[in-house]
Short mmCIF file of C-alpha atoms in Angstrom, two decimals:
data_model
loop_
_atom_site.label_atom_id
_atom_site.label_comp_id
_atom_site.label_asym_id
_atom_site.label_seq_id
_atom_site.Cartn_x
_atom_site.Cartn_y
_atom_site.Cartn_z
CA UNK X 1 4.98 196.00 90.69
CA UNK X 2 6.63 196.71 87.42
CA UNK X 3 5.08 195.26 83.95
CA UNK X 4 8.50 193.01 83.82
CA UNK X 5 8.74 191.61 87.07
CA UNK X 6 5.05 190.66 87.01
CA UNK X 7 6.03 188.56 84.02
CA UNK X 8 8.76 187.13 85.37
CA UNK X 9 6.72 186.39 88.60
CA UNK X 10 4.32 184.78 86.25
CA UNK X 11 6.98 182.76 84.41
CA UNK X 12 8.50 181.59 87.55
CA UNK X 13 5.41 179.61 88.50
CA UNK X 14 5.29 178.40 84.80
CA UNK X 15 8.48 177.22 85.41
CA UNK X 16 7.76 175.21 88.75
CA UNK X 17 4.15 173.73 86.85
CA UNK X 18 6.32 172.31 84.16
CA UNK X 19 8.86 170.29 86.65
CA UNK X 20 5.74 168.57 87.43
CA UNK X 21 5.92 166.75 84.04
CA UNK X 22 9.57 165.41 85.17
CA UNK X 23 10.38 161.92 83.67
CA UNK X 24 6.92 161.66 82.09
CA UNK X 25 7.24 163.81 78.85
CA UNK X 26 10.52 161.97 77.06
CA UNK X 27 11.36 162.92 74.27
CA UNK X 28 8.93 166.37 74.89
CA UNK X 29 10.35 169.22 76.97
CA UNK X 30 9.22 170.04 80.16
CA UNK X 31 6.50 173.37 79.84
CA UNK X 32 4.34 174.76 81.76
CA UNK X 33 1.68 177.98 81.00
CA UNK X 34 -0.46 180.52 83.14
CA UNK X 35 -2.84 182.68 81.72
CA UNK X 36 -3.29 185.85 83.41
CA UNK X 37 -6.03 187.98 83.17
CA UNK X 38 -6.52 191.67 85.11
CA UNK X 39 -3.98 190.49 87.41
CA UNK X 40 -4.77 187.50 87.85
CA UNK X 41 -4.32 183.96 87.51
CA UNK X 42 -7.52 181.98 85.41
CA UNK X 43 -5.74 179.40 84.49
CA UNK X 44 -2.80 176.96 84.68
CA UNK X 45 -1.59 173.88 83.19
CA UNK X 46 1.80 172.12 82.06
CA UNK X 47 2.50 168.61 79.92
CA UNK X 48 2.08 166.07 81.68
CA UNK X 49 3.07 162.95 79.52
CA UNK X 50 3.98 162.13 76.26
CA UNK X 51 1.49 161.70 73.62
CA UNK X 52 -0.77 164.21 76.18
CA UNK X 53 -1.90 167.19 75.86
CA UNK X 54 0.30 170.19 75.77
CA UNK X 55 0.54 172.84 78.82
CA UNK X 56 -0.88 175.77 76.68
CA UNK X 57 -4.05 173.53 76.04
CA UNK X 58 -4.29 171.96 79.59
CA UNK X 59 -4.04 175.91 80.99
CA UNK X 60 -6.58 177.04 78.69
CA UNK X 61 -9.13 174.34 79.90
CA UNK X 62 -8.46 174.97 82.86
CA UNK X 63 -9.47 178.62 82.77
CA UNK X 64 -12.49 179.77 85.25
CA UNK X 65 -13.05 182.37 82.76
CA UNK X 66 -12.97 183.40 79.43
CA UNK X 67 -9.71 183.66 78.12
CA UNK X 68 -10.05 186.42 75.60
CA UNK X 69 -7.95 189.40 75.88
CA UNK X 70 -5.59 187.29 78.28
CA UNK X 71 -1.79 186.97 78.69
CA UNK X 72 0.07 183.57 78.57
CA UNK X 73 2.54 182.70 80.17
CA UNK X 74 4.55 179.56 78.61
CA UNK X 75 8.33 178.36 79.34
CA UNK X 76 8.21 177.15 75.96
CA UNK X 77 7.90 178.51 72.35
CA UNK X 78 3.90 177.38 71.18
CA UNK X 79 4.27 174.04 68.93
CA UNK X 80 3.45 175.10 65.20
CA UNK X 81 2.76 171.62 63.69
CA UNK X 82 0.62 168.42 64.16
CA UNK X 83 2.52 165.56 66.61
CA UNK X 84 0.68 163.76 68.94
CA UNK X 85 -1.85 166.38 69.36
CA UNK X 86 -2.76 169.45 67.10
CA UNK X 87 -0.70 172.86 67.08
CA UNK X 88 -1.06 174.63 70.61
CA UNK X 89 -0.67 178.16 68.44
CA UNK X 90 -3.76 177.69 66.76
CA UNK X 91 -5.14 177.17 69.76
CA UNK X 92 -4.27 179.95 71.76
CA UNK X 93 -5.39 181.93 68.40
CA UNK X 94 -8.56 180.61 68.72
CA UNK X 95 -9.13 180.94 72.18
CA UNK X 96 -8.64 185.14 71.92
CA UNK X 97 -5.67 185.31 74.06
CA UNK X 98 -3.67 189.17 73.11
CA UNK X 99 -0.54 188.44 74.43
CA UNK X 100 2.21 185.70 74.76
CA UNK X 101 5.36 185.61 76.86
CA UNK X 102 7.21 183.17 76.45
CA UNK X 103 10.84 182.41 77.94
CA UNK X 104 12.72 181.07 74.58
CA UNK X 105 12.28 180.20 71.40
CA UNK X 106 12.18 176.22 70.76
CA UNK X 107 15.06 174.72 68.76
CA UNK X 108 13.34 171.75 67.20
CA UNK X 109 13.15 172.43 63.58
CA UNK X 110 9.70 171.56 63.33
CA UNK X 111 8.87 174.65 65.41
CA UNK X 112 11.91 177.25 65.59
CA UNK X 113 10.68 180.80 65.64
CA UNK X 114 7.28 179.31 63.29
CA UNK X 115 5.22 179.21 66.45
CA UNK X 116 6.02 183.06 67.62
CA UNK X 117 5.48 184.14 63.85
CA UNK X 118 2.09 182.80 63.62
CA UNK X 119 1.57 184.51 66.71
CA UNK X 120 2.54 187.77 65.50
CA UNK X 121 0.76 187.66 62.03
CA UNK X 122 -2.58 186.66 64.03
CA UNK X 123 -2.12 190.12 65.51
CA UNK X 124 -0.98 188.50 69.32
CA UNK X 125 1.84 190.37 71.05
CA UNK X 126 4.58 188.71 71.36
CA UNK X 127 7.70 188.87 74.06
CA UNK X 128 10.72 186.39 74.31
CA UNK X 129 13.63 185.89 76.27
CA UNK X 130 12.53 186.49 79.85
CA UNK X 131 14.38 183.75 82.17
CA UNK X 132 15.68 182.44 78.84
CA UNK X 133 18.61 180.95 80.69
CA UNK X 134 16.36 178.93 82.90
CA UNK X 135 14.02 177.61 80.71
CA UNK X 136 17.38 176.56 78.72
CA UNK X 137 18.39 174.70 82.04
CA UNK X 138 15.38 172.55 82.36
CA UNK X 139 15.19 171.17 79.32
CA UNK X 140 19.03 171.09 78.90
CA UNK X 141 18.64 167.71 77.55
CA UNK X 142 16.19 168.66 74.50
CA UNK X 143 18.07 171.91 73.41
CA UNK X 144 21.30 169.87 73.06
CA UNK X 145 19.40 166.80 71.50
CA UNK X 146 18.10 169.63 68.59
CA UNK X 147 21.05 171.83 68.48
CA UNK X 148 24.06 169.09 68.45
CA UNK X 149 22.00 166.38 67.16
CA UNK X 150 22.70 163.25 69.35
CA UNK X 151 21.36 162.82 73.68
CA UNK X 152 23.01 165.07 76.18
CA UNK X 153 25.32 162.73 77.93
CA UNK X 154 26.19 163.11 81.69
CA UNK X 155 29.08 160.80 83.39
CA UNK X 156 27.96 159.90 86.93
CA UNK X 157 30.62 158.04 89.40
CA UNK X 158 31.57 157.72 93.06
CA UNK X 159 35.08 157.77 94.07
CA UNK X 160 37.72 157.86 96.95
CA UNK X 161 39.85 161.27 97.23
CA UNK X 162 42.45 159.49 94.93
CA UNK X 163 39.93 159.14 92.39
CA UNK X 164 39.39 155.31 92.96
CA UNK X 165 36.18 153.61 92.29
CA UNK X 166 37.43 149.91 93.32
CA UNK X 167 40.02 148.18 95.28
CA UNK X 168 42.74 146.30 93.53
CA UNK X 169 40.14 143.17 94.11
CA UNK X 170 37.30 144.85 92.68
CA UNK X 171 35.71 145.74 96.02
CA UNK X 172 33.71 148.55 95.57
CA UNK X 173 30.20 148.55 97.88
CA UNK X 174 30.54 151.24 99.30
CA UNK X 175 32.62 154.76 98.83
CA UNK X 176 29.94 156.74 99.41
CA UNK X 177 27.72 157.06 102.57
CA UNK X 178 23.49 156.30 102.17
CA UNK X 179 22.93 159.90 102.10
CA UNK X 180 25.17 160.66 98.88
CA UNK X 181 23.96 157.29 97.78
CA UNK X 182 20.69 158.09 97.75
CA UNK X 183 20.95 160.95 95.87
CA UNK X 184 22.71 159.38 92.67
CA UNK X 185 19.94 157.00 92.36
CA UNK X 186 17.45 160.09 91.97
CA UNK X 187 19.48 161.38 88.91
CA UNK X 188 17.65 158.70 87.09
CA UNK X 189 14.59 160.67 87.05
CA UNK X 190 15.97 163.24 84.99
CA UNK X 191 17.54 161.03 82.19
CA UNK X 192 15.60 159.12 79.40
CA UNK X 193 18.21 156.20 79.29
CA UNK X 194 20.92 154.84 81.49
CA UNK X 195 24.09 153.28 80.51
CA UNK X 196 26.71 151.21 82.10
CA UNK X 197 29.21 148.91 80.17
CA UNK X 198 29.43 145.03 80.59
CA UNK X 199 32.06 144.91 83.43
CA UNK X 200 29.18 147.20 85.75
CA UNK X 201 26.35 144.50 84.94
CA UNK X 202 29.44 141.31 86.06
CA UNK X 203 30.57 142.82 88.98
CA UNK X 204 27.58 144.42 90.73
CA UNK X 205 24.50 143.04 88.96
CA UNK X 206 22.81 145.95 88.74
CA UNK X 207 19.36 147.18 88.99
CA UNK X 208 19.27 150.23 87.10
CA UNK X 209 15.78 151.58 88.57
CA UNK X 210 14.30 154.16 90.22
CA UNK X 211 12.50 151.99 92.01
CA UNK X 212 9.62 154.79 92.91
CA UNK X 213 6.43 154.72 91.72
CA UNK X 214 5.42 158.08 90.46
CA UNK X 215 8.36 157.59 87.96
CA UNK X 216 9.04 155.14 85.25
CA UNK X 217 12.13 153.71 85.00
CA UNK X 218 14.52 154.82 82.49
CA UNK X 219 15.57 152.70 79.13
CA UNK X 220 18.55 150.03 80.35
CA UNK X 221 21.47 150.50 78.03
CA UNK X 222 23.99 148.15 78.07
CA UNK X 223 27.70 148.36 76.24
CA UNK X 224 28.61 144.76 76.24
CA UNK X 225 30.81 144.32 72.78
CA UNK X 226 31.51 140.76 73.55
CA UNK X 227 28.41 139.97 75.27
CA UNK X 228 30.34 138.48 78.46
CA UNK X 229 27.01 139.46 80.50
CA UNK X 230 24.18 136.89 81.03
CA UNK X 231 20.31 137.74 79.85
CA UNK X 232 19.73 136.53 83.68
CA UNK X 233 20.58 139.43 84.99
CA UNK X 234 19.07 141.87 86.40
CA UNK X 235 19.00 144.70 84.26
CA UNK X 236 17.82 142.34 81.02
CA UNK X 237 14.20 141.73 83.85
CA UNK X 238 11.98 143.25 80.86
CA UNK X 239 11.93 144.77 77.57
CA UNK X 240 12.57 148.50 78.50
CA UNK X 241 16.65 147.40 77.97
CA UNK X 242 18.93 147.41 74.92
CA UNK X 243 22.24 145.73 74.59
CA UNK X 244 24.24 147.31 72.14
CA UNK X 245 27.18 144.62 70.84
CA UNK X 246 29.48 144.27 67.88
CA UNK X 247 28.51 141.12 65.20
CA UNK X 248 31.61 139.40 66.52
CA UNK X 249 29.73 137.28 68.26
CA UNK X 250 26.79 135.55 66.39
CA UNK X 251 26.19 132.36 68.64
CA UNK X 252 25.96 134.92 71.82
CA UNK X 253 23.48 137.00 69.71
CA UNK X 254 20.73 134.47 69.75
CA UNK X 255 20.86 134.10 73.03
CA UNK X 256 19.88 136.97 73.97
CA UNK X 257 17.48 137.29 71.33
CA UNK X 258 15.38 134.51 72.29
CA UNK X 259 14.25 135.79 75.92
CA UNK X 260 13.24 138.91 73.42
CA UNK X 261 15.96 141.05 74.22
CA UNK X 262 16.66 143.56 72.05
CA UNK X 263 20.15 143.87 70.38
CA UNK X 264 22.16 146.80 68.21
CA UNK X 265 24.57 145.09 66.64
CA UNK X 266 27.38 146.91 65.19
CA UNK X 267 30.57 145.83 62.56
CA UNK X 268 33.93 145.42 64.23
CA UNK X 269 35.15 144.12 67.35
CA UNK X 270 33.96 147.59 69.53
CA UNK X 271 30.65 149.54 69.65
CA UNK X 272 31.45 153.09 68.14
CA UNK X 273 30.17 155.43 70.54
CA UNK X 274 29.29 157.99 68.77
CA UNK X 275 27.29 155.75 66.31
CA UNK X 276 25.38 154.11 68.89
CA UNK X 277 24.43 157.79 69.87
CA UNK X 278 22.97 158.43 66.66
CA UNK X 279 21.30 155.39 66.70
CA UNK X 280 19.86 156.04 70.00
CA UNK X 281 18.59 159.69 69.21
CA UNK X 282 16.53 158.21 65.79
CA UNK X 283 14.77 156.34 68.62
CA UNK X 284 13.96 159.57 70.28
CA UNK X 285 16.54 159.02 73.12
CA UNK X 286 17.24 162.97 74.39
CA UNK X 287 19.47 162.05 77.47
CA UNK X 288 21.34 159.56 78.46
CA UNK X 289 22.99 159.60 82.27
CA UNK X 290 26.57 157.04 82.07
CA UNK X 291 26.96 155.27 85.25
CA UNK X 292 30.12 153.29 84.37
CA UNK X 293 32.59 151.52 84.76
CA UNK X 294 35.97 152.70 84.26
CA UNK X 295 36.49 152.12 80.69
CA UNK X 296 33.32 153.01 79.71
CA UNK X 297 33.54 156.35 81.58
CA UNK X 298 36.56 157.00 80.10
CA UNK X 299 35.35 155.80 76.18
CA UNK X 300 33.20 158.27 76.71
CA UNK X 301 36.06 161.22 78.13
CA UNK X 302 38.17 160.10 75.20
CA UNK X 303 35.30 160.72 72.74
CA UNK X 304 34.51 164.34 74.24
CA UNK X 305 30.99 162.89 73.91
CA UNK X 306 30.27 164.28 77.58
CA UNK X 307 28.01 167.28 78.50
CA UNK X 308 27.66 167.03 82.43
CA UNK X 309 29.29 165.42 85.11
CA UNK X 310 28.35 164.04 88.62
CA UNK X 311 31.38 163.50 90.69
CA UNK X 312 30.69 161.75 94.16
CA UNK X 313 34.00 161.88 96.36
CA UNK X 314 34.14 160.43 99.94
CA UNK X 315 37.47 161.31 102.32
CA UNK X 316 38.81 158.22 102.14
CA UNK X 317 42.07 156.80 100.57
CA UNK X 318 42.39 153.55 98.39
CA UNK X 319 45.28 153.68 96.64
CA UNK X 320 47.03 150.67 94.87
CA UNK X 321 48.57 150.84 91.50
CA UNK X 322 46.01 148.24 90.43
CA UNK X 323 43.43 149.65 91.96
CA UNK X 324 40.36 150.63 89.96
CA UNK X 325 40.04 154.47 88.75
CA UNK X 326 37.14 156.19 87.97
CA UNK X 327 38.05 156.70 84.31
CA UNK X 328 39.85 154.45 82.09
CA UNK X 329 40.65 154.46 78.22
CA UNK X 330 43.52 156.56 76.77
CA UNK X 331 43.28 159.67 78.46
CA UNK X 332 44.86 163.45 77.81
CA UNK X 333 48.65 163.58 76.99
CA UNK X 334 48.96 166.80 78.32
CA UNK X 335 46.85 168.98 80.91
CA UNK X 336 46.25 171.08 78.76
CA UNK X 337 44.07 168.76 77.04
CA UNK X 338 41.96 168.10 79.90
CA UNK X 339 38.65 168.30 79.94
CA UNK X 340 37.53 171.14 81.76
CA UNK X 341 34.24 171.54 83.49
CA UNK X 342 32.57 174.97 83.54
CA UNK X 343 29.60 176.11 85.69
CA UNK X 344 30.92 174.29 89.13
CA UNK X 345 28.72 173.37 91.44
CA UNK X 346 29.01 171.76 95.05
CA UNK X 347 26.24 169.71 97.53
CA UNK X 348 27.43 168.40 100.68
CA UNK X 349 25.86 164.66 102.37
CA UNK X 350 27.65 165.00 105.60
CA UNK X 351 31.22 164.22 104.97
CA UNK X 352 30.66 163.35 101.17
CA UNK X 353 31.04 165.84 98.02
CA UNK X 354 29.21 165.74 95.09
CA UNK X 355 30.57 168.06 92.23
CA UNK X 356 28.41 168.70 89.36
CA UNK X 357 29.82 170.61 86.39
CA UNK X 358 29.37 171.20 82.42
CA UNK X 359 31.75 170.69 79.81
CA UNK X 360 31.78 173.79 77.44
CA UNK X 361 30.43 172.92 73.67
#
């Protein structure tokens, strides 16, 4: 087999080690290593957790041999600096490894083309860019939380054909068969946070969870302005929520700051998207999946603060002037001003669609 297709061989099952970490390693990318020696495989290993160690580390324990004169394999540009755990580079440096492919370079400041340099000057060769474009896919959510500076966003809804999401009495359970169902709860493994807006949490009290036990359940955050929801319900059940309200309301405040439920309280009658973003990513929120409703869905459209889109459709017909649609807010005056989704995919559950898409940056 050809030198490059062995590494991309090699990088492929780097690739599958790091999905392991899935859900476990916010605000950390996914990664996963191999280190290859004569052929063949001596060791493996990919981050598991945050605050853990990191896959180049966890491969090179793992190794059944020494290590020196070695290739690894990592999805992920080597960490340069001291986090949670020391540099991986000086590591791998240490360990004797010769040579390091790696799919991209990482975009978080901190490390950015440092951790292949170090490489270099320690006299390591160095290759880049293999399966770039998939490495850039799993972590789509870190690369846009270092290179745009705020979460990658993703709008999630189920609708009829005519793009309804409720009938004109709010009826709304259910569009979408068990199968498509289903499905839309799993998203919520791959996002750090989930938000809906107050008018989700009134009409369908809400769980918000994954409700699986080899993942944790995502940060709860709620857009309630006017804090019309009640800390009974179901999505305020713990601590891992956030409701994030306007100081219009002061008495309402303590209320929900007495069960211990944690408030961002912003000036003015509405909660400024895009500052609540930034607000959220100083926490270390990377991704954030929108669930609804209407107008928050379509806050978020008229904000262009939307990255990827999951669009459930079931062949059936509401209609109904008053009838609820999927988005809400001011919308596009002209088509041309629509928001176009690139990068179109389609998965069928039995007579349901789902359409999943990107909007260019």
């Amino acid at each position: 087999m050809p030198a490059k297709n062995l590494d991309i061989h090699f990088l492929k099952i780097a690739l599958a080690l790091a999905k392991k970490g899935l859900n476990w390693t916010w605000p950390n990318p996914l990664v996963g290593a191999l280190i290859v020696k004569n052929g063949k495989v001596i060791g493996q290993g990919y981050h598991h957790k945050f605050g853990g160690l990191h896959a180049e580390v966890n491969a090179l324990r793992s190794a059944k041999s020494s290590v020196k004169g070695a290739t690894l394999y990592v999805t992920l540009e080597p960490c340069s600096h001291w986090g949670k755990t020391p540099p991986c580079v000086e590591a791998i440096i240490n360990a004797g490894i010769s040579r390091v492919v790696c799919c991209t370079k990482d975009s978080n400041p901190q490390v950015s083309g440092h951790g292949l340099q170090l490489l270099k000057k320690a006299g390591i060769a160095v290759m880049v860019g293999l399966l770039e474009s998939e490495a850039r896919l799993l972590n789509e959510a870190f690369f846009t939380f270092h290179e745009r500076k705020r979460p990658f966003v993703a709008l999630k809804f189920a609708a009829s054909l005519d793009g309804k999401i409720a009938t004109t009495t709010g009826d709304s359970q259910w569009i979408t068969n068990a199968a498509a169902r289903g499905y839309a709860r799993s998203l919520r493994a791959n996002y750090q946070a989930i938000l809906v807006g107050a008018n989700t949490v009134l009409a369908d009290n809400p769980h918000l969870g994954l409700r699986q036990k080899k993942f944790s359940d995502p940060l709860r955050v709620i857009l309630d302005g006017q804090l019309k929801t009640s800390p009974q319900a179901k999505v305020y059940r713990d601590s891992n929520v956030i409701v994030a309200t306007t100081a219009s309301n002061p008495k309402k405040i303590v209320k929900f700051k007495q069960p211990g439920i944690e408030t961002l309280v912003f000036p003015g009658q509405q909660v400024p998207l895009k500052r609540l973003l930034v607000v959220l990513a100083k926490r270390g929120v990377i991704s954030i999946l929108v669930e609804g409703g209407s107008q928050t869905l379509g806050a978020f459209l008229d904000e262009r603060l939307v990255d990827k889109v999951y669009a459930f459709q079931a062949p059936i017909l509401i209609g109904g002037k008053d009838s609820l649609s999927a988005f809400g807010g001011r919308g596009v005056k002209a088509i041309k001003q629509a928001l176009k989704l690139e990068r179109v995919n389609f998965k069928k559950f039995g007579d349901n669609t789902l359409t999943v898409g990107y909007v260019k940056p």
